[in-house]
Amino acid sequence: DQQVKQNSPSLSVQEGRISILNCDYTNSMFDYFLWYKKYPAEGPTFLISISSIKDKNEDGRFTVFLNKSAKHLSLHIVPSQPGDSAVYFCAASVGYKLSFGAGTTVTVRA
Amino acid sequence: NAGVTQTPKFQVLKTGQSMTLQCAQDMNHEYMSWYRQDPGMGLRLIHYSVGAGITDQGEVPNGYNVSRSTTEDFPLRLLSAAPSQTSVYFCASSYSFIAGGYEQYFGPGTRLTVT
């Protein structure tokens, strides 16, 4: 049973606009949340994270929002750039274990 | 600084064969882990290690063995390969979960096909 769910397998966005990726989780014990980006034939690379005691974290064009009452996480990318075209994984951790969502493929159109 | 390296990049096995996927990191990280990535499933944790001599099971450990004799190396052994083990395998490391080092560095992956 997947504890972290990304219900949108794909997202297409125009260059310069905002990309919003969503993630839901079921385990209320998760204490840290992360987003990873993955290009084809490469390993995932860390993008941004947020502790469960916060509700927002920003890093340049990337902002992660956490709504603990709704068990919902979102990643905003503003503005979207062609190099942002990749698969994005949401992940959550409790103890030493990290659980990943199935991923959302983002395509940025010129 | 090579980061996390994995060998081989590609492998084809016949059902019942055994093999070892190699993983090494040169960042002196305490925590290392193995994941498999399957279509529509994301990455699933197979085994992990919080230091040399300490390993534990993840979400999908059956059919796999690990050991951690040094900080740098964390090999994954397939005991008797099955078609269900066809997947892309990623090794990852991080300095410490306890210290807040949740950010994991991933290797480039090994694509395994079992026929």
PDB file of C-alpha atoms in Angstrom:
ATOM      1  CA  ASP A   1       0.000   0.000   0.000  1.00  0.00           C
ATOM      2  CA  GLN A   2       1.640   3.222  -1.170  1.00  0.00           C
ATOM      3  CA  GLN A   3       1.915   5.752   1.631  1.00  0.00           C
ATOM      4  CA  VAL A   4       2.973   8.559  -0.698  1.00  0.00           C
ATOM      5  CA  LYS A   5       0.868   9.256  -3.762  1.00  0.00           C
ATOM      6  CA  GLN A   6       1.350  11.490  -6.747  1.00  0.00           C
ATOM      7  CA  ASN A   7      -1.955  11.296  -8.555  1.00  0.00           C
ATOM      8  CA  SER A   8      -0.928  13.223 -11.667  1.00  0.00           C
ATOM      9  CA  PRO A   9       1.405  11.122 -13.827  1.00  0.00           C
ATOM     10  CA  SER A  10       2.152  14.059 -16.110  1.00  0.00           C
ATOM     11  CA  LEU A  11       2.050  17.854 -16.319  1.00  0.00           C
ATOM     12  CA  SER A  12       2.588  20.091 -19.341  1.00  0.00           C
ATOM     13  CA  VAL A  13       3.334  23.782 -18.777  1.00  0.00           C
ATOM     14  CA  GLN A  14       4.402  26.710 -20.916  1.00  0.00           C
ATOM     15  CA  GLU A  15       7.858  28.175 -20.393  1.00  0.00           C
ATOM     16  CA  GLY A  16       7.710  31.072 -17.939  1.00  0.00           C
ATOM     17  CA  ARG A  17       4.502  29.900 -16.245  1.00  0.00           C
ATOM     18  CA  ILE A  18       4.121  28.213 -12.871  1.00  0.00           C
ATOM     19  CA  SER A  19       4.356  24.441 -12.452  1.00  0.00           C
ATOM     20  CA  ILE A  20       2.468  23.006  -9.484  1.00  0.00           C
ATOM     21  CA  LEU A  21       3.108  19.411  -8.494  1.00  0.00           C
ATOM     22  CA  ASN A  22       1.021  17.716  -5.836  1.00  0.00           C
ATOM     23  CA  CYS A  23       1.628  14.885  -3.418  1.00  0.00           C
ATOM     24  CA  ASP A  24      -0.573  13.238  -0.765  1.00  0.00           C
ATOM     25  CA  TYR A  25       0.510  10.980   2.067  1.00  0.00           C
ATOM     26  CA  THR A  26      -1.231   8.709   4.531  1.00  0.00           C
ATOM     27  CA  ASN A  27       1.297   8.150   7.324  1.00  0.00           C
ATOM     28  CA  SER A  28       1.005  10.869   9.971  1.00  0.00           C
ATOM     29  CA  MET A  29       4.370   9.763  11.415  1.00  0.00           C
ATOM     30  CA  PHE A  30       6.337  11.153   8.452  1.00  0.00           C
ATOM     31  CA  ASP A  31       8.636  13.880   9.794  1.00  0.00           C
ATOM     32  CA  TYR A  32      10.520  15.054   6.719  1.00  0.00           C
ATOM     33  CA  PHE A  33       9.450  15.573   3.126  1.00  0.00           C
ATOM     34  CA  LEU A  34      11.594  15.908   0.033  1.00  0.00           C
ATOM     35  CA  TRP A  35      11.333  16.449  -3.712  1.00  0.00           C
ATOM     36  CA  TYR A  36      13.706  14.808  -6.161  1.00  0.00           C
ATOM     37  CA  LYS A  37      14.170  15.445  -9.858  1.00  0.00           C
ATOM     38  CA  LYS A  38      15.187  12.752 -12.312  1.00  0.00           C
ATOM     39  CA  TYR A  39      16.392  12.929 -15.894  1.00  0.00           C
ATOM     40  CA  PRO A  40      16.343   9.813 -18.125  1.00  0.00           C
ATOM     41  CA  ALA A  41      19.199   7.350 -17.539  1.00  0.00           C
ATOM     42  CA  GLU A  42      20.362   9.231 -14.433  1.00  0.00           C
ATOM     43  CA  GLY A  43      19.805   8.823 -10.711  1.00  0.00           C
ATOM     44  CA  PRO A  44      17.401  11.157  -8.888  1.00  0.00           C
ATOM     45  CA  THR A  45      18.883  14.408  -7.574  1.00  0.00           C
ATOM     46  CA  PHE A  46      17.710  16.222  -4.477  1.00  0.00           C
ATOM     47  CA  LEU A  47      15.732  19.399  -5.120  1.00  0.00           C
ATOM     48  CA  ILE A  48      14.209  20.762  -1.924  1.00  0.00           C
ATOM     49  CA  SER A  49      12.940  19.531   1.433  1.00  0.00           C
ATOM     50  CA  ILE A  50      10.756  20.575   4.341  1.00  0.00           C
ATOM     51  CA  SER A  51      10.508  19.496   7.952  1.00  0.00           C
ATOM     52  CA  SER A  52       7.111  18.553   9.340  1.00  0.00           C
ATOM     53  CA  ILE A  53       7.292  21.488  11.770  1.00  0.00           C
ATOM     54  CA  LYS A  54       7.254  24.001   8.905  1.00  0.00           C
ATOM     55  CA  ASP A  55       4.643  24.829   6.289  1.00  0.00           C
ATOM     56  CA  LYS A  56       6.793  26.451   3.615  1.00  0.00           C
ATOM     57  CA  ASN A  57      10.346  26.338   2.328  1.00  0.00           C
ATOM     58  CA  GLU A  58      11.793  28.321  -0.574  1.00  0.00           C
ATOM     59  CA  ASP A  59      14.924  27.859  -2.617  1.00  0.00           C
ATOM     60  CA  GLY A  60      15.206  30.115  -5.627  1.00  0.00           C
ATOM     61  CA  ARG A  61      12.512  29.189  -8.145  1.00  0.00           C
ATOM     62  CA  PHE A  62      11.337  26.244  -6.029  1.00  0.00           C
ATOM     63  CA  THR A  63       8.898  26.441  -3.121  1.00  0.00           C
ATOM     64  CA  VAL A  64       7.494  23.518  -1.185  1.00  0.00           C
ATOM     65  CA  PHE A  65       4.285  23.849   0.826  1.00  0.00           C
ATOM     66  CA  LEU A  66       3.174  21.413   3.518  1.00  0.00           C
ATOM     67  CA  ASN A  67      -0.401  21.118   4.797  1.00  0.00           C
ATOM     68  CA  LYS A  68      -0.223  18.601   7.627  1.00  0.00           C
ATOM     69  CA  SER A  69      -3.924  18.625   8.416  1.00  0.00           C
ATOM     70  CA  ALA A  70      -4.682  17.637   4.805  1.00  0.00           C
ATOM     71  CA  LYS A  71      -1.587  15.400   4.552  1.00  0.00           C
ATOM     72  CA  HIS A  72      -0.730  17.246   1.366  1.00  0.00           C
ATOM     73  CA  LEU A  73       2.527  18.511  -0.094  1.00  0.00           C
ATOM     74  CA  SER A  74       3.046  20.658  -3.176  1.00  0.00           C
ATOM     75  CA  LEU A  75       6.006  21.933  -5.170  1.00  0.00           C
ATOM     76  CA  HIS A  76       5.804  25.218  -7.056  1.00  0.00           C
ATOM     77  CA  ILE A  77       8.306  26.041  -9.785  1.00  0.00           C
ATOM     78  CA  VAL A  78       8.265  29.680 -10.900  1.00  0.00           C
ATOM     79  CA  PRO A  79       9.082  30.474 -13.644  1.00  0.00           C
ATOM     80  CA  SER A  80       9.260  27.108 -15.407  1.00  0.00           C
ATOM     81  CA  GLN A  81      12.233  26.630 -17.712  1.00  0.00           C
ATOM     82  CA  PRO A  82      12.960  24.042 -20.433  1.00  0.00           C
ATOM     83  CA  GLY A  83      15.622  22.418 -18.210  1.00  0.00           C
ATOM     84  CA  ASP A  84      12.876  21.669 -15.675  1.00  0.00           C
ATOM     85  CA  SER A  85      11.465  18.974 -17.983  1.00  0.00           C
ATOM     86  CA  ALA A  86      12.025  15.813 -15.932  1.00  0.00           C
ATOM     87  CA  VAL A  87      10.310  13.342 -13.610  1.00  0.00           C
ATOM     88  CA  TYR A  88       9.666  14.712 -10.123  1.00  0.00           C
ATOM     89  CA  PHE A  89       9.363  12.401  -7.141  1.00  0.00           C
ATOM     90  CA  CYS A  90       7.852  13.322  -3.821  1.00  0.00           C
ATOM     91  CA  ALA A  91       9.327  11.454  -0.826  1.00  0.00           C
ATOM     92  CA  ALA A  92       8.645  11.263   2.893  1.00  0.00           C
ATOM     93  CA  SER A  93      10.653   9.833   5.737  1.00  0.00           C
ATOM     94  CA  VAL A  94      10.071   8.292   9.139  1.00  0.00           C
ATOM     95  CA  GLY A  95      13.049   6.914  10.989  1.00  0.00           C
ATOM     96  CA  TYR A  96      15.562   5.618   8.491  1.00  0.00           C
ATOM     97  CA  LYS A  97      13.052   4.810   5.780  1.00  0.00           C
ATOM     98  CA  LEU A  98      12.194   6.971   2.808  1.00  0.00           C
ATOM     99  CA  SER A  99       8.955   6.338   0.879  1.00  0.00           C
ATOM    100  CA  PHE A 100       8.577   7.664  -2.657  1.00  0.00           C
ATOM    101  CA  GLY A 101       5.608   8.536  -4.804  1.00  0.00           C
ATOM    102  CA  ALA A 102       5.291   7.186  -8.347  1.00  0.00           C
ATOM    103  CA  GLY A 103       6.500  10.427  -9.927  1.00  0.00           C
ATOM    104  CA  THR A 104       5.115  13.185 -12.140  1.00  0.00           C
ATOM    105  CA  THR A 105       6.602  13.817 -15.580  1.00  0.00           C
ATOM    106  CA  VAL A 106       6.851  17.540 -16.244  1.00  0.00           C
ATOM    107  CA  THR A 107       7.171  18.845 -19.789  1.00  0.00           C
ATOM    108  CA  VAL A 108       7.938  22.532 -20.262  1.00  0.00           C
ATOM    109  CA  ARG A 109       6.785  23.808 -23.672  1.00  0.00           C
ATOM    110  CA  ALA A 110       8.589  26.642 -25.434  1.00  0.00           C
TER     111      ALA A 110
ATOM    112  CA  ASN B   1      35.052  13.144  -5.636  1.00  0.00           C
ATOM    113  CA  ALA B   2      33.112  10.545  -7.641  1.00  0.00           C
ATOM    114  CA  GLY B   3      30.012  10.564  -5.385  1.00  0.00           C
ATOM    115  CA  VAL B   4      27.995   7.333  -5.610  1.00  0.00           C
ATOM    116  CA  THR B   5      29.128   4.838  -8.233  1.00  0.00           C
ATOM    117  CA  GLN B   6      27.314   1.702  -9.360  1.00  0.00           C
ATOM    118  CA  THR B   7      28.436  -1.210 -11.496  1.00  0.00           C
ATOM    119  CA  PRO B   8      27.431  -2.649 -13.850  1.00  0.00           C
ATOM    120  CA  LYS B   9      25.230  -0.186 -15.766  1.00  0.00           C
ATOM    121  CA  PHE B  10      23.356  -2.958 -17.552  1.00  0.00           C
ATOM    122  CA  GLN B  11      22.966  -6.673 -16.838  1.00  0.00           C
ATOM    123  CA  VAL B  12      20.964  -9.544 -18.312  1.00  0.00           C
ATOM    124  CA  LEU B  13      20.501 -12.658 -16.195  1.00  0.00           C
ATOM    125  CA  LYS B  14      18.749 -15.948 -16.698  1.00  0.00           C
ATOM    126  CA  THR B  15      16.203 -17.115 -14.128  1.00  0.00           C
ATOM    127  CA  GLY B  16      17.971 -18.774 -11.214  1.00  0.00           C
ATOM    128  CA  GLN B  17      21.345 -17.090 -11.712  1.00  0.00           C
ATOM    129  CA  SER B  18      22.875 -15.057  -8.907  1.00  0.00           C
ATOM    130  CA  MET B  19      24.815 -11.823  -9.093  1.00  0.00           C
ATOM    131  CA  THR B  20      26.031  -8.867  -7.062  1.00  0.00           C
ATOM    132  CA  LEU B  21      25.314  -5.236  -7.850  1.00  0.00           C
ATOM    133  CA  GLN B  22      28.149  -3.052  -6.634  1.00  0.00           C
ATOM    134  CA  CYS B  23      27.761   0.333  -4.948  1.00  0.00           C
ATOM    135  CA  ALA B  24      30.482   2.587  -3.559  1.00  0.00           C
ATOM    136  CA  GLN B  25      30.573   6.131  -2.204  1.00  0.00           C
ATOM    137  CA  ASP B  26      33.538   8.360  -1.382  1.00  0.00           C
ATOM    138  CA  MET B  27      31.730  10.946   0.764  1.00  0.00           C
ATOM    139  CA  ASN B  28      32.192   9.131   4.097  1.00  0.00           C
ATOM    140  CA  HIS B  29      28.413   8.828   4.436  1.00  0.00           C
ATOM    141  CA  GLU B  30      27.024   6.701   7.246  1.00  0.00           C
ATOM    142  CA  TYR B  31      23.725   5.845   5.607  1.00  0.00           C
ATOM    143  CA  MET B  32      23.437   3.800   2.417  1.00  0.00           C
ATOM    144  CA  SER B  33      20.415   2.237   0.771  1.00  0.00           C
ATOM    145  CA  TRP B  34      19.186   0.300  -2.241  1.00  0.00           C
ATOM    146  CA  TYR B  35      16.004   1.056  -4.193  1.00  0.00           C
ATOM    147  CA  ARG B  36      14.310  -0.456  -7.176  1.00  0.00           C
ATOM    148  CA  GLN B  37      12.314   1.612  -9.634  1.00  0.00           C
ATOM    149  CA  ASP B  38       9.446   0.053 -11.523  1.00  0.00           C
ATOM    150  CA  PRO B  39       6.949   1.764 -13.844  1.00  0.00           C
ATOM    151  CA  GLY B  40       4.093   3.377 -11.908  1.00  0.00           C
ATOM    152  CA  MET B  41       5.635   2.410  -8.556  1.00  0.00           C
ATOM    153  CA  GLY B  42       8.231   5.076  -7.864  1.00  0.00           C
ATOM    154  CA  LEU B  43      11.302   3.976  -5.924  1.00  0.00           C
ATOM    155  CA  ARG B  44      10.895   1.258  -3.321  1.00  0.00           C
ATOM    156  CA  LEU B  45      13.401   0.662  -0.545  1.00  0.00           C
ATOM    157  CA  ILE B  46      14.996  -2.798  -0.596  1.00  0.00           C
ATOM    158  CA  HIS B  47      17.616  -2.675   2.186  1.00  0.00           C
ATOM    159  CA  TYR B  48      19.477   0.012   4.036  1.00  0.00           C
ATOM    160  CA  SER B  49      22.482   0.409   6.328  1.00  0.00           C
ATOM    161  CA  VAL B  50      23.141   3.015   9.020  1.00  0.00           C
ATOM    162  CA  GLY B  51      26.827   2.183   9.314  1.00  0.00           C
ATOM    163  CA  ALA B  52      29.432  -0.519   8.762  1.00  0.00           C
ATOM    164  CA  GLY B  53      28.165  -3.845  10.090  1.00  0.00           C
ATOM    165  CA  ILE B  54      24.544  -2.659  10.437  1.00  0.00           C
ATOM    166  CA  THR B  55      21.859  -3.444   7.864  1.00  0.00           C
ATOM    167  CA  ASP B  56      18.072  -3.678   7.911  1.00  0.00           C
ATOM    168  CA  GLN B  57      15.200  -4.494   5.600  1.00  0.00           C
ATOM    169  CA  GLY B  58      13.184  -1.985   3.665  1.00  0.00           C
ATOM    170  CA  GLU B  59       9.844  -2.330   1.931  1.00  0.00           C
ATOM    171  CA  VAL B  60      10.709  -5.082  -0.600  1.00  0.00           C
ATOM    172  CA  PRO B  61      13.636  -7.167   0.775  1.00  0.00           C
ATOM    173  CA  ASN B  62      12.683 -10.659  -0.413  1.00  0.00           C
ATOM    174  CA  GLY B  63      15.180 -12.215  -2.823  1.00  0.00           C
ATOM    175  CA  TYR B  64      17.966  -9.783  -1.939  1.00  0.00           C
ATOM    176  CA  ASN B  65      20.856  -9.825   0.520  1.00  0.00           C
ATOM    177  CA  VAL B  66      23.167  -7.030   1.630  1.00  0.00           C
ATOM    178  CA  SER B  67      26.209  -6.593   3.833  1.00  0.00           C
ATOM    179  CA  ARG B  68      28.235  -3.547   4.877  1.00  0.00           C
ATOM    180  CA  SER B  69      31.803  -4.419   5.803  1.00  0.00           C
ATOM    181  CA  THR B  70      33.186  -0.932   5.078  1.00  0.00           C
ATOM    182  CA  THR B  71      31.748   2.600   5.143  1.00  0.00           C
ATOM    183  CA  GLU B  72      32.350   2.963   1.398  1.00  0.00           C
ATOM    184  CA  ASP B  73      30.767  -0.191  -0.053  1.00  0.00           C
ATOM    185  CA  PHE B  74      27.248  -1.581   0.038  1.00  0.00           C
ATOM    186  CA  PRO B  75      26.760  -4.483  -2.409  1.00  0.00           C
ATOM    187  CA  LEU B  76      23.344  -5.932  -3.228  1.00  0.00           C
ATOM    188  CA  ARG B  77      23.165  -9.664  -3.921  1.00  0.00           C
ATOM    189  CA  LEU B  78      20.436 -11.370  -5.895  1.00  0.00           C
ATOM    190  CA  LEU B  79      20.366 -14.942  -4.650  1.00  0.00           C
ATOM    191  CA  SER B  80      18.341 -16.619  -7.421  1.00  0.00           C
ATOM    192  CA  ALA B  81      17.147 -14.149 -10.038  1.00  0.00           C
ATOM    193  CA  ALA B  82      13.477 -14.118 -11.034  1.00  0.00           C
ATOM    194  CA  PRO B  83      11.719 -12.200 -13.855  1.00  0.00           C
ATOM    195  CA  SER B  84       9.943 -10.141 -11.167  1.00  0.00           C
ATOM    196  CA  GLN B  85      13.347  -8.676 -10.283  1.00  0.00           C
ATOM    197  CA  THR B  86      13.639  -7.019 -13.683  1.00  0.00           C
ATOM    198  CA  SER B  87      13.975  -3.380 -12.700  1.00  0.00           C
ATOM    199  CA  VAL B  88      16.282  -0.390 -12.429  1.00  0.00           C
ATOM    200  CA  TYR B  89      18.275  -0.453  -9.204  1.00  0.00           C
ATOM    201  CA  PHE B  90      19.567   2.668  -7.489  1.00  0.00           C
ATOM    202  CA  CYS B  91      22.017   2.937  -4.642  1.00  0.00           C
ATOM    203  CA  ALA B  92      21.973   6.062  -2.469  1.00  0.00           C
ATOM    204  CA  SER B  93      23.872   7.507   0.473  1.00  0.00           C
ATOM    205  CA  SER B  94      23.518  10.335   2.973  1.00  0.00           C
ATOM    206  CA  TYR B  95      25.572  11.507   5.921  1.00  0.00           C
ATOM    207  CA  SER B  96      23.055  10.792   8.650  1.00  0.00           C
ATOM    208  CA  PHE B  97      19.304  10.772   9.089  1.00  0.00           C
ATOM    209  CA  ILE B  98      19.599  11.430  12.796  1.00  0.00           C
ATOM    210  CA  ALA B  99      21.544  14.614  12.144  1.00  0.00           C
ATOM    211  CA  GLY B 100      18.924  15.730   9.638  1.00  0.00           C
ATOM    212  CA  GLY B 101      20.887  14.594   6.622  1.00  0.00           C
ATOM    213  CA  TYR B 102      17.878  13.257   4.804  1.00  0.00           C
ATOM    214  CA  GLU B 103      19.158  14.413   1.451  1.00  0.00           C
ATOM    215  CA  GLN B 104      20.316  11.296  -0.327  1.00  0.00           C
ATOM    216  CA  TYR B 105      22.779  11.189  -3.176  1.00  0.00           C
ATOM    217  CA  PHE B 106      21.895   8.622  -5.816  1.00  0.00           C
ATOM    218  CA  GLY B 107      24.064   6.615  -8.144  1.00  0.00           C
ATOM    219  CA  PRO B 108      23.312   6.428 -11.893  1.00  0.00           C
ATOM    220  CA  GLY B 109      21.482   3.113 -11.610  1.00  0.00           C
ATOM    221  CA  THR B 110      21.814  -0.470 -12.871  1.00  0.00           C
ATOM    222  CA  ARG B 111      19.265  -1.707 -15.396  1.00  0.00           C
ATOM    223  CA  LEU B 112      18.685  -5.415 -14.769  1.00  0.00           C
ATOM    224  CA  THR B 113      16.733  -7.750 -17.013  1.00  0.00           C
ATOM    225  CA  VAL B 114      15.942 -11.310 -15.932  1.00  0.00           C
ATOM    226  CA  THR B 115      14.802 -13.666 -18.686  1.00  0.00           C
TER     227      THR B 115
END
